[in-house]
Amino acid sequence: MTNPTRAGDAGGQIVTVERHIRECQGSHPEATGRFSQLLYDFALAGKLIAHALRRAGMMDVLGHAGNVNVQGEEQKKLDVYSNDTLVEVFRRSGRVGVIASEEEDDVLAIDGDDRPYAVVFDPLDGSSNTEVNVSLGTIFGVYRRADASAPGSRDDVLRPGRDLLAAGYILYGPCTNLVYSVGDGVHGFTLDPDCGEFLLTHESIRFPEKPKYFSANQGGETTWSPEVQRYVRWLRGMESEPASPKLSSRYVGTLVVDFHRNLIDGGVFLYPAVSKKGAPPKGKLRQLYELAPLAFLAEQAGGAASNGVTPTLDIEPTELHQREAIFIGDRGLVEQADAFLAQPAS
Ligand code: AHM
Ligand code: MG
């Protein structure tokens, strides 16, 4: 009989996220302990948010907070709690000069000398799912500021995702996962609720060779361009040229969860530009807080991300809450999306 393996047991050693970050730092001589501590701060915020979510049904934290964010979306109490938790952790970190959050109108500048990092995050992704007990997530990215002692500004984060030093997400599901990359592969951890540590469970994650799934809100299909409609028919096996991958469909409506499933099992997520009421087509998901960090992870795992024309990591945002179309996941499927979109559908 084989011995049961336990989470975090890599070659007979228990690897916590803290230790993993420290060891990665060892292979990056330019990295400082302060950068590692910053990543560990995301793990800390993730534990606090996971704890609140586990108790959400029993406490008065479900429902709306009564505010509307800068994007016109009603904030849930859990959006506010998650945002406040992250902001508080990074205000006190002593390393961060700028915070940009999906839930804040503008960047938060934190005064002080020697604050070399800027962080971006979507505190609670998929929060429209909070009332129905569906898995949620936090998405984050880290940039190095051009001048660590200058007052923080939007320019610290209005940058292409190619400049990211690190990115990751935390997935609050039946268990809590933390997945991150500092540019040398993608590594996944699972929170052990007994010891309160994230333990290494998925080392060097790569998209599988053969994809299984596509994820899209097909309720919006009539608002997609004919080219996107044709691409999705191809994904499903209804267009034969080139050879169709004939994928199954899975859509949760929490980007982190849809991305994670496709990363582990193979597949592509799309949220194309949609046209509503005669307005020019535009994407829904946010470039800074959602798309650039996940695109960084996708490329690190051998996948790709594009808005249908430009690789997501090459997009230079001009607005904090900029929205973009996205095709992200398996590299071959994203390349086919670009090819379908470049060919006018008859
Ligand atoms: P949120 O960050 O405000 O929760 O919004 C983003 C969410 C994504 O998690 C998800 O992929 C998408 O919106 C779902 O949108 P829709 O309900 O239109 O399918
Ligand atoms: Mg989101």
Short mmCIF file of C-alpha atoms and ligand atoms in Angstrom, two decimals:
data_model
loop_
_atom_site.label_atom_id
_atom_site.label_comp_id
_atom_site.label_asym_id
_atom_site.label_seq_id
_atom_site.Cartn_x
_atom_site.Cartn_y
_atom_site.Cartn_z
CA MET A 1 0.00 0.00 0.00
CA THR A 2 1.33 3.44 -0.81
CA ASN A 3 1.65 5.98 1.92
CA PRO A 4 -0.97 8.71 1.82
CA THR A 5 0.58 12.02 0.82
CA ARG A 6 -0.41 15.17 2.60
CA ALA A 7 -0.84 18.68 1.37
CA GLY A 8 2.39 20.62 1.36
CA ASP A 9 4.50 17.50 1.41
CA ALA A 10 7.02 18.10 -1.40
CA GLY A 11 9.66 15.39 -1.39
CA GLY A 12 9.10 14.64 2.28
CA GLN A 13 9.13 18.30 3.29
CA ILE A 14 6.26 20.48 4.34
CA VAL A 15 6.43 23.63 2.22
CA THR A 16 4.46 26.61 3.46
CA VAL A 17 3.85 29.57 1.19
CA GLU A 18 6.18 31.64 3.36
CA ARG A 19 9.00 29.17 2.89
CA HIS A 20 8.30 28.86 -0.85
CA ILE A 21 8.44 32.62 -1.30
CA ARG A 22 11.69 32.75 0.67
CA GLU A 23 13.21 29.99 -1.46
CA CYS A 24 12.11 31.71 -4.70
CA GLN A 25 13.77 34.84 -3.40
CA GLY A 26 16.98 32.84 -3.11
CA SER A 27 16.95 32.27 -6.89
CA HIS A 28 16.39 36.02 -7.49
CA PRO A 29 19.40 37.74 -5.93
CA GLU A 30 17.87 41.13 -6.80
CA ALA A 31 14.78 40.36 -4.72
CA THR A 32 14.68 41.68 -1.20
CA GLY A 33 13.05 40.17 1.86
CA ARG A 34 10.63 43.08 1.74
CA PHE A 35 9.22 41.86 -1.57
CA SER A 36 8.73 38.37 -0.11
CA GLN A 37 6.98 39.86 2.91
CA LEU A 38 4.67 41.73 0.56
CA LEU A 39 3.55 38.49 -1.07
CA TYR A 40 3.10 36.97 2.33
CA ASP A 41 0.82 39.92 3.18
CA PHE A 42 -1.53 38.80 0.40
CA ALA A 43 -1.62 35.35 1.99
CA LEU A 44 -2.46 36.96 5.34
CA ALA A 45 -5.28 39.06 3.85
CA GLY A 46 -6.55 35.91 2.08
CA LYS A 47 -6.76 34.05 5.40
CA LEU A 48 -8.71 36.90 6.99
CA ILE A 49 -11.14 37.10 4.04
CA ALA A 50 -11.52 33.29 3.93
CA HIS A 51 -12.39 33.34 7.63
CA ALA A 52 -15.06 36.02 7.11
CA LEU A 53 -16.55 34.17 4.14
CA ARG A 54 -16.81 30.91 6.09
CA ARG A 55 -18.93 32.68 8.69
CA ALA A 56 -20.82 34.87 6.22
CA GLY A 57 -24.11 32.97 6.41
CA MET A 58 -24.15 33.28 10.20
CA MET A 59 -23.21 36.92 10.54
CA ASP A 60 -24.80 40.06 9.24
CA VAL A 61 -22.33 40.36 6.37
CA LEU A 62 -24.38 39.24 3.37
CA GLY A 63 -26.29 41.71 1.23
CA HIS A 64 -25.64 45.22 0.02
CA ALA A 65 -23.59 47.84 1.81
CA GLY A 66 -25.75 50.67 0.47
CA ASN A 67 -22.91 52.24 -1.60
CA VAL A 68 -22.29 52.31 -5.33
CA ASN A 69 -18.66 52.08 -6.48
CA VAL A 70 -17.06 54.33 -9.10
CA GLN A 71 -18.08 51.85 -11.80
CA GLY A 72 -21.77 52.18 -10.90
CA GLU A 73 -21.94 48.74 -9.26
CA GLU A 74 -23.68 48.26 -5.94
CA GLN A 75 -21.13 47.21 -3.32
CA LYS A 76 -21.84 44.14 -1.23
CA LYS A 77 -20.89 44.19 2.45
CA LEU A 78 -18.33 41.50 1.70
CA ASP A 79 -16.81 43.64 -1.10
CA VAL A 80 -16.32 46.40 1.47
CA TYR A 81 -14.95 44.03 4.14
CA SER A 82 -12.47 42.43 1.71
CA ASN A 83 -11.33 45.78 0.38
CA ASP A 84 -10.89 47.24 3.89
CA THR A 85 -8.89 44.18 4.96
CA LEU A 86 -6.47 44.41 2.05
CA VAL A 87 -6.11 48.19 2.33
CA GLU A 88 -5.41 47.91 6.06
CA VAL A 89 -2.80 45.15 5.58
CA PHE A 90 -0.95 47.13 2.89
CA ARG A 91 -1.22 50.52 4.60
CA ARG A 92 0.71 49.01 7.48
CA SER A 93 3.18 47.01 5.42
CA GLY A 94 5.70 49.86 5.15
CA ARG A 95 6.60 48.74 1.66
CA VAL A 96 3.69 49.90 -0.47
CA GLY A 97 3.43 53.46 -1.81
CA VAL A 98 0.31 53.00 -3.95
CA ILE A 99 -2.80 50.85 -3.71
CA ALA A 100 -5.24 50.54 -6.61
CA SER A 101 -8.42 48.60 -5.90
CA GLU A 102 -11.46 47.78 -8.00
CA GLU A 103 -13.54 49.11 -5.08
CA GLU A 104 -11.78 52.48 -4.73
CA ASP A 105 -12.53 55.53 -6.91
CA ASP A 106 -8.88 56.50 -7.20
CA VAL A 107 -5.47 55.20 -6.17
CA LEU A 108 -4.60 55.42 -2.48
CA ALA A 109 -1.16 56.99 -2.02
CA ILE A 110 0.68 56.09 1.17
CA ASP A 111 3.26 58.60 2.32
CA GLY A 112 6.73 57.64 3.46
CA ASP A 113 10.24 57.20 2.17
CA ASP A 114 11.31 54.04 0.52
CA ARG A 115 8.01 52.49 -0.54
CA PRO A 116 9.11 50.68 -3.67
CA TYR A 117 5.93 48.75 -4.54
CA ALA A 118 2.49 49.44 -5.96
CA VAL A 119 -0.25 46.84 -5.52
CA VAL A 120 -3.44 46.32 -7.52
CA PHE A 121 -6.33 44.07 -6.53
CA ASP A 122 -9.89 43.00 -7.05
CA PRO A 123 -10.74 42.33 -3.38
CA LEU A 124 -13.73 40.04 -3.93
CA ASP A 125 -14.16 38.74 -7.43
CA GLY A 126 -17.54 37.23 -8.29
CA SER A 127 -19.31 39.03 -5.47
CA SER A 128 -22.64 38.83 -7.29
CA ASN A 129 -22.47 35.18 -6.14
CA THR A 130 -22.22 35.91 -2.39
CA GLU A 131 -25.89 35.29 -1.56
CA VAL A 132 -25.92 31.86 -3.20
CA ASN A 133 -22.83 30.31 -1.60
CA VAL A 134 -20.80 30.10 -4.81
CA SER A 135 -16.99 30.23 -4.70
CA LEU A 136 -15.31 33.65 -4.83
CA GLY A 137 -11.79 35.01 -5.23
CA THR A 138 -9.25 37.78 -4.75
CA ILE A 139 -6.96 38.77 -7.65
CA PHE A 140 -3.72 40.71 -7.14
CA GLY A 141 -0.65 42.12 -8.86
CA VAL A 142 2.54 43.89 -7.75
CA TYR A 143 4.54 46.53 -9.64
CA ARG A 144 7.83 48.19 -8.76
CA ARG A 145 7.48 51.98 -8.59
CA ALA A 146 9.84 54.12 -10.69
CA ASP A 147 10.70 56.25 -7.65
CA ALA A 148 10.24 54.65 -4.22
CA SER A 149 10.14 57.97 -2.38
CA ALA A 150 8.01 60.05 -4.78
CA PRO A 151 4.36 60.67 -3.88
CA GLY A 152 2.24 57.79 -5.16
CA SER A 153 0.22 58.42 -8.32
CA ARG A 154 -1.86 56.69 -10.97
CA ASP A 155 1.23 56.42 -13.16
CA ASP A 156 2.57 53.81 -10.72
CA VAL A 157 -0.15 51.40 -11.89
CA LEU A 158 -1.22 52.65 -15.35
CA ARG A 159 1.27 50.29 -16.93
CA PRO A 160 1.21 47.22 -19.14
CA GLY A 161 0.92 43.91 -17.32
CA ARG A 162 4.34 42.99 -18.77
CA ASP A 163 5.79 45.18 -15.99
CA LEU A 164 4.26 43.06 -13.21
CA LEU A 165 6.75 41.65 -10.72
CA ALA A 166 4.24 39.20 -9.32
CA ALA A 167 0.60 38.24 -9.61
CA GLY A 168 -1.76 35.76 -8.09
CA TYR A 169 -5.19 34.91 -6.79
CA ILE A 170 -6.87 33.40 -3.80
CA LEU A 171 -9.84 31.13 -4.43
CA TYR A 172 -12.41 30.76 -1.65
CA GLY A 173 -14.09 27.44 -2.40
CA PRO A 174 -14.65 24.23 -0.43
CA CYS A 175 -11.00 24.83 0.42
CA THR A 176 -8.94 28.00 0.01
CA ASN A 177 -6.24 28.05 -2.67
CA LEU A 178 -3.50 30.60 -3.20
CA VAL A 179 -1.88 30.58 -6.65
CA TYR A 180 1.00 32.95 -7.44
CA SER A 181 3.92 33.62 -9.73
CA VAL A 182 6.96 35.84 -9.48
CA GLY A 183 7.90 35.08 -13.06
CA ASP A 184 9.33 31.61 -12.62
CA GLY A 185 6.30 29.41 -13.05
CA VAL A 186 2.97 29.20 -11.28
CA HIS A 187 2.64 27.59 -7.87
CA GLY A 188 -0.48 26.63 -5.94
CA PHE A 189 -1.12 26.24 -2.20
CA THR A 190 -4.04 25.04 -0.13
CA LEU A 191 -4.95 26.50 3.25
CA ASP A 192 -4.75 23.88 5.98
CA PRO A 193 -7.56 25.04 8.28
CA ASP A 194 -6.03 23.24 11.28
CA CYS A 195 -2.60 24.85 11.24
CA GLY A 196 -3.66 28.03 9.40
CA GLU A 197 -0.90 27.76 6.80
CA PHE A 198 -1.03 27.68 3.01
CA LEU A 199 0.79 24.45 2.05
CA LEU A 200 2.25 23.69 -1.37
CA THR A 201 -0.13 21.38 -3.26
CA HIS A 202 0.39 22.30 -6.93
CA GLU A 203 4.00 22.95 -7.91
CA SER A 204 4.84 24.43 -11.34
CA ILE A 205 1.33 24.38 -12.76
CA ARG A 206 1.07 24.20 -16.56
CA PHE A 207 -2.05 24.17 -18.72
CA PRO A 208 -2.68 20.54 -19.76
CA GLU A 209 -1.89 19.72 -23.39
CA LYS A 210 -5.47 18.80 -24.26
CA PRO A 211 -8.12 21.33 -23.23
CA LYS A 212 -11.54 20.21 -22.03
CA TYR A 213 -13.64 23.29 -21.39
CA PHE A 214 -14.70 26.68 -22.62
CA SER A 215 -16.25 29.21 -20.24
CA ALA A 216 -18.49 32.03 -21.43
CA ASN A 217 -21.76 33.65 -20.42
CA GLN A 218 -23.71 32.43 -23.43
CA GLY A 219 -26.71 34.48 -22.31
CA GLY A 220 -24.87 37.37 -23.96
CA GLU A 221 -24.33 35.58 -27.27
CA THR A 222 -26.61 37.84 -29.33
CA THR A 223 -24.52 40.85 -28.23
CA TRP A 224 -21.25 39.29 -29.47
CA SER A 225 -19.77 40.03 -32.88
CA PRO A 226 -20.43 37.44 -35.63
CA GLU A 227 -16.71 36.53 -35.44
CA VAL A 228 -16.92 35.68 -31.73
CA GLN A 229 -20.14 33.73 -32.30
CA ARG A 230 -18.36 31.72 -34.98
CA TYR A 231 -15.36 31.09 -32.69
CA VAL A 232 -17.66 29.74 -29.96
CA ARG A 233 -19.46 27.52 -32.49
CA TRP A 234 -16.00 26.20 -33.41
CA LEU A 235 -15.13 25.54 -29.74
CA ARG A 236 -18.35 23.51 -29.47
CA GLY A 237 -17.75 21.47 -32.64
CA MET A 238 -20.34 23.24 -34.81
CA GLU A 239 -17.71 24.65 -37.22
CA SER A 240 -15.32 22.09 -38.62
CA GLU A 241 -12.49 24.30 -39.97
CA PRO A 242 -9.86 24.07 -38.53
CA ALA A 243 -10.40 20.80 -36.64
CA SER A 244 -12.66 21.65 -33.69
CA PRO A 245 -11.55 20.81 -30.14
CA LYS A 246 -15.25 19.98 -29.30
CA LEU A 247 -15.17 21.29 -25.76
CA SER A 248 -17.64 21.01 -22.91
CA SER A 249 -19.00 24.18 -21.38
CA ARG A 250 -18.50 25.24 -17.74
CA TYR A 251 -19.31 28.72 -16.42
CA VAL A 252 -19.46 29.75 -12.77
CA GLY A 253 -19.57 33.54 -13.16
CA THR A 254 -16.60 34.04 -10.81
CA LEU A 255 -13.59 34.76 -13.01
CA VAL A 256 -11.06 33.32 -10.55
CA VAL A 257 -12.94 30.02 -10.39
CA ASP A 258 -13.45 29.76 -14.16
CA PHE A 259 -9.77 30.60 -14.73
CA HIS A 260 -8.58 28.11 -12.08
CA ARG A 261 -10.64 25.25 -13.50
CA ASN A 262 -9.33 25.88 -16.98
CA LEU A 263 -5.77 26.13 -15.67
CA ILE A 264 -5.98 22.79 -13.89
CA ASP A 265 -8.20 20.84 -16.33
CA GLY A 266 -7.47 22.72 -19.57
CA GLY A 267 -9.63 25.24 -21.35
CA VAL A 268 -10.33 28.82 -22.33
CA PHE A 269 -12.39 31.60 -20.70
CA LEU A 270 -13.84 34.39 -22.79
CA TYR A 271 -15.69 37.59 -22.01
CA PRO A 272 -15.81 39.29 -25.39
CA ALA A 273 -16.78 42.86 -26.11
CA VAL A 274 -20.54 43.18 -25.96
CA SER A 275 -22.64 45.84 -27.67
CA LYS A 276 -25.61 47.17 -25.77
CA LYS A 277 -28.27 49.65 -26.87
CA GLY A 278 -26.36 50.71 -29.96
CA ALA A 279 -23.24 51.73 -27.95
CA PRO A 280 -19.82 50.67 -29.28
CA PRO A 281 -18.88 47.14 -28.15
CA LYS A 282 -16.81 46.96 -24.99
CA GLY A 283 -15.52 44.37 -22.54
CA LYS A 284 -16.76 43.96 -18.98
CA LEU A 285 -13.71 42.84 -17.02
CA ARG A 286 -11.13 45.22 -15.61
CA GLN A 287 -7.68 45.38 -17.17
CA LEU A 288 -5.76 46.43 -14.06
CA TYR A 289 -7.28 44.35 -11.31
CA GLU A 290 -8.48 41.24 -13.10
CA LEU A 291 -7.07 40.75 -16.57
CA ALA A 292 -3.41 41.78 -16.35
CA PRO A 293 -2.67 39.65 -13.23
CA LEU A 294 -4.45 36.58 -14.66
CA ALA A 295 -2.74 37.08 -18.04
CA PHE A 296 0.62 37.10 -16.22
CA LEU A 297 -0.26 33.76 -14.62
CA ALA A 298 -1.61 32.35 -17.90
CA GLU A 299 1.63 33.10 -19.75
CA GLN A 300 3.71 31.73 -16.87
CA ALA A 301 1.71 28.48 -17.08
CA GLY A 302 2.27 28.11 -20.85
CA GLY A 303 -1.06 29.68 -21.82
CA ALA A 304 -1.98 33.04 -23.34
CA ALA A 305 -4.38 35.96 -23.03
CA SER A 306 -5.59 38.46 -25.61
CA ASN A 307 -8.38 40.95 -26.19
CA GLY A 308 -8.77 39.38 -29.62
CA VAL A 309 -6.11 41.59 -31.20
CA THR A 310 -3.46 42.52 -28.63
CA PRO A 311 -1.89 40.29 -25.97
CA THR A 312 -3.46 41.35 -22.67
CA LEU A 313 -0.04 41.94 -21.09
CA ASP A 314 0.84 44.45 -23.83
CA ILE A 315 -2.23 46.65 -23.36
CA GLU A 316 -1.27 50.06 -21.95
CA PRO A 317 -4.18 51.19 -19.79
CA THR A 318 -5.07 54.86 -19.77
CA GLU A 319 -7.78 54.64 -17.11
CA LEU A 320 -7.79 52.94 -13.71
CA HIS A 321 -11.05 51.08 -14.21
CA GLN A 322 -10.53 50.36 -17.90
CA ARG A 323 -12.49 47.38 -19.22
CA GLU A 324 -11.26 45.06 -21.94
CA ALA A 325 -12.44 42.02 -23.85
CA ILE A 326 -10.62 38.83 -22.87
CA PHE A 327 -9.80 35.40 -24.25
CA ILE A 328 -7.57 33.62 -21.73
CA GLY A 329 -6.30 30.12 -21.07
CA ASP A 330 -4.95 27.39 -23.32
CA ARG A 331 -2.48 28.97 -25.76
CA GLY A 332 -3.77 27.23 -28.92
CA LEU A 333 -7.37 28.21 -28.17
CA VAL A 334 -6.45 31.86 -27.52
CA GLU A 335 -4.45 31.96 -30.79
CA GLN A 336 -7.50 30.59 -32.59
CA ALA A 337 -9.64 33.33 -31.03
CA ASP A 338 -7.29 35.94 -32.53
CA ALA A 339 -7.45 34.13 -35.89
CA PHE A 340 -11.28 33.95 -35.92
CA LEU A 341 -11.57 37.62 -34.95
CA ALA A 342 -9.20 38.64 -37.75
CA GLN A 343 -11.39 36.95 -40.37
CA PRO A 344 -14.68 38.76 -41.03
CA ALA A 345 -17.52 36.24 -40.62
CA SER A 346 -19.79 36.19 -43.66
P1 AHM B 1 -16.92 41.49 -9.92
O1 AHM B 1 -15.44 41.61 -9.80
O2 AHM B 1 -17.62 42.79 -9.64
O3 AHM B 1 -17.49 40.35 -9.16
O4 AHM B 1 -17.29 41.24 -11.50
C1 AHM B 1 -16.55 40.38 -12.27
C2 AHM B 1 -17.30 39.09 -12.52
C3 AHM B 1 -16.32 37.99 -12.88
O5 AHM B 1 -15.91 37.31 -11.74
C4 AHM B 1 -17.11 37.11 -13.80
O6 AHM B 1 -16.30 36.44 -14.73
C5 AHM B 1 -18.04 38.07 -14.48
O7 AHM B 1 -18.11 39.23 -13.66
C6 AHM B 1 -19.40 37.50 -14.64
O8 AHM B 1 -20.18 38.38 -15.38
P2 AHM B 1 -21.62 37.96 -15.94
O9 AHM B 1 -22.52 37.89 -14.76
O10 AHM B 1 -21.97 39.07 -16.89
O11 AHM B 1 -21.46 36.64 -16.63
MG MG B 2 -13.88 40.74 -10.39
#
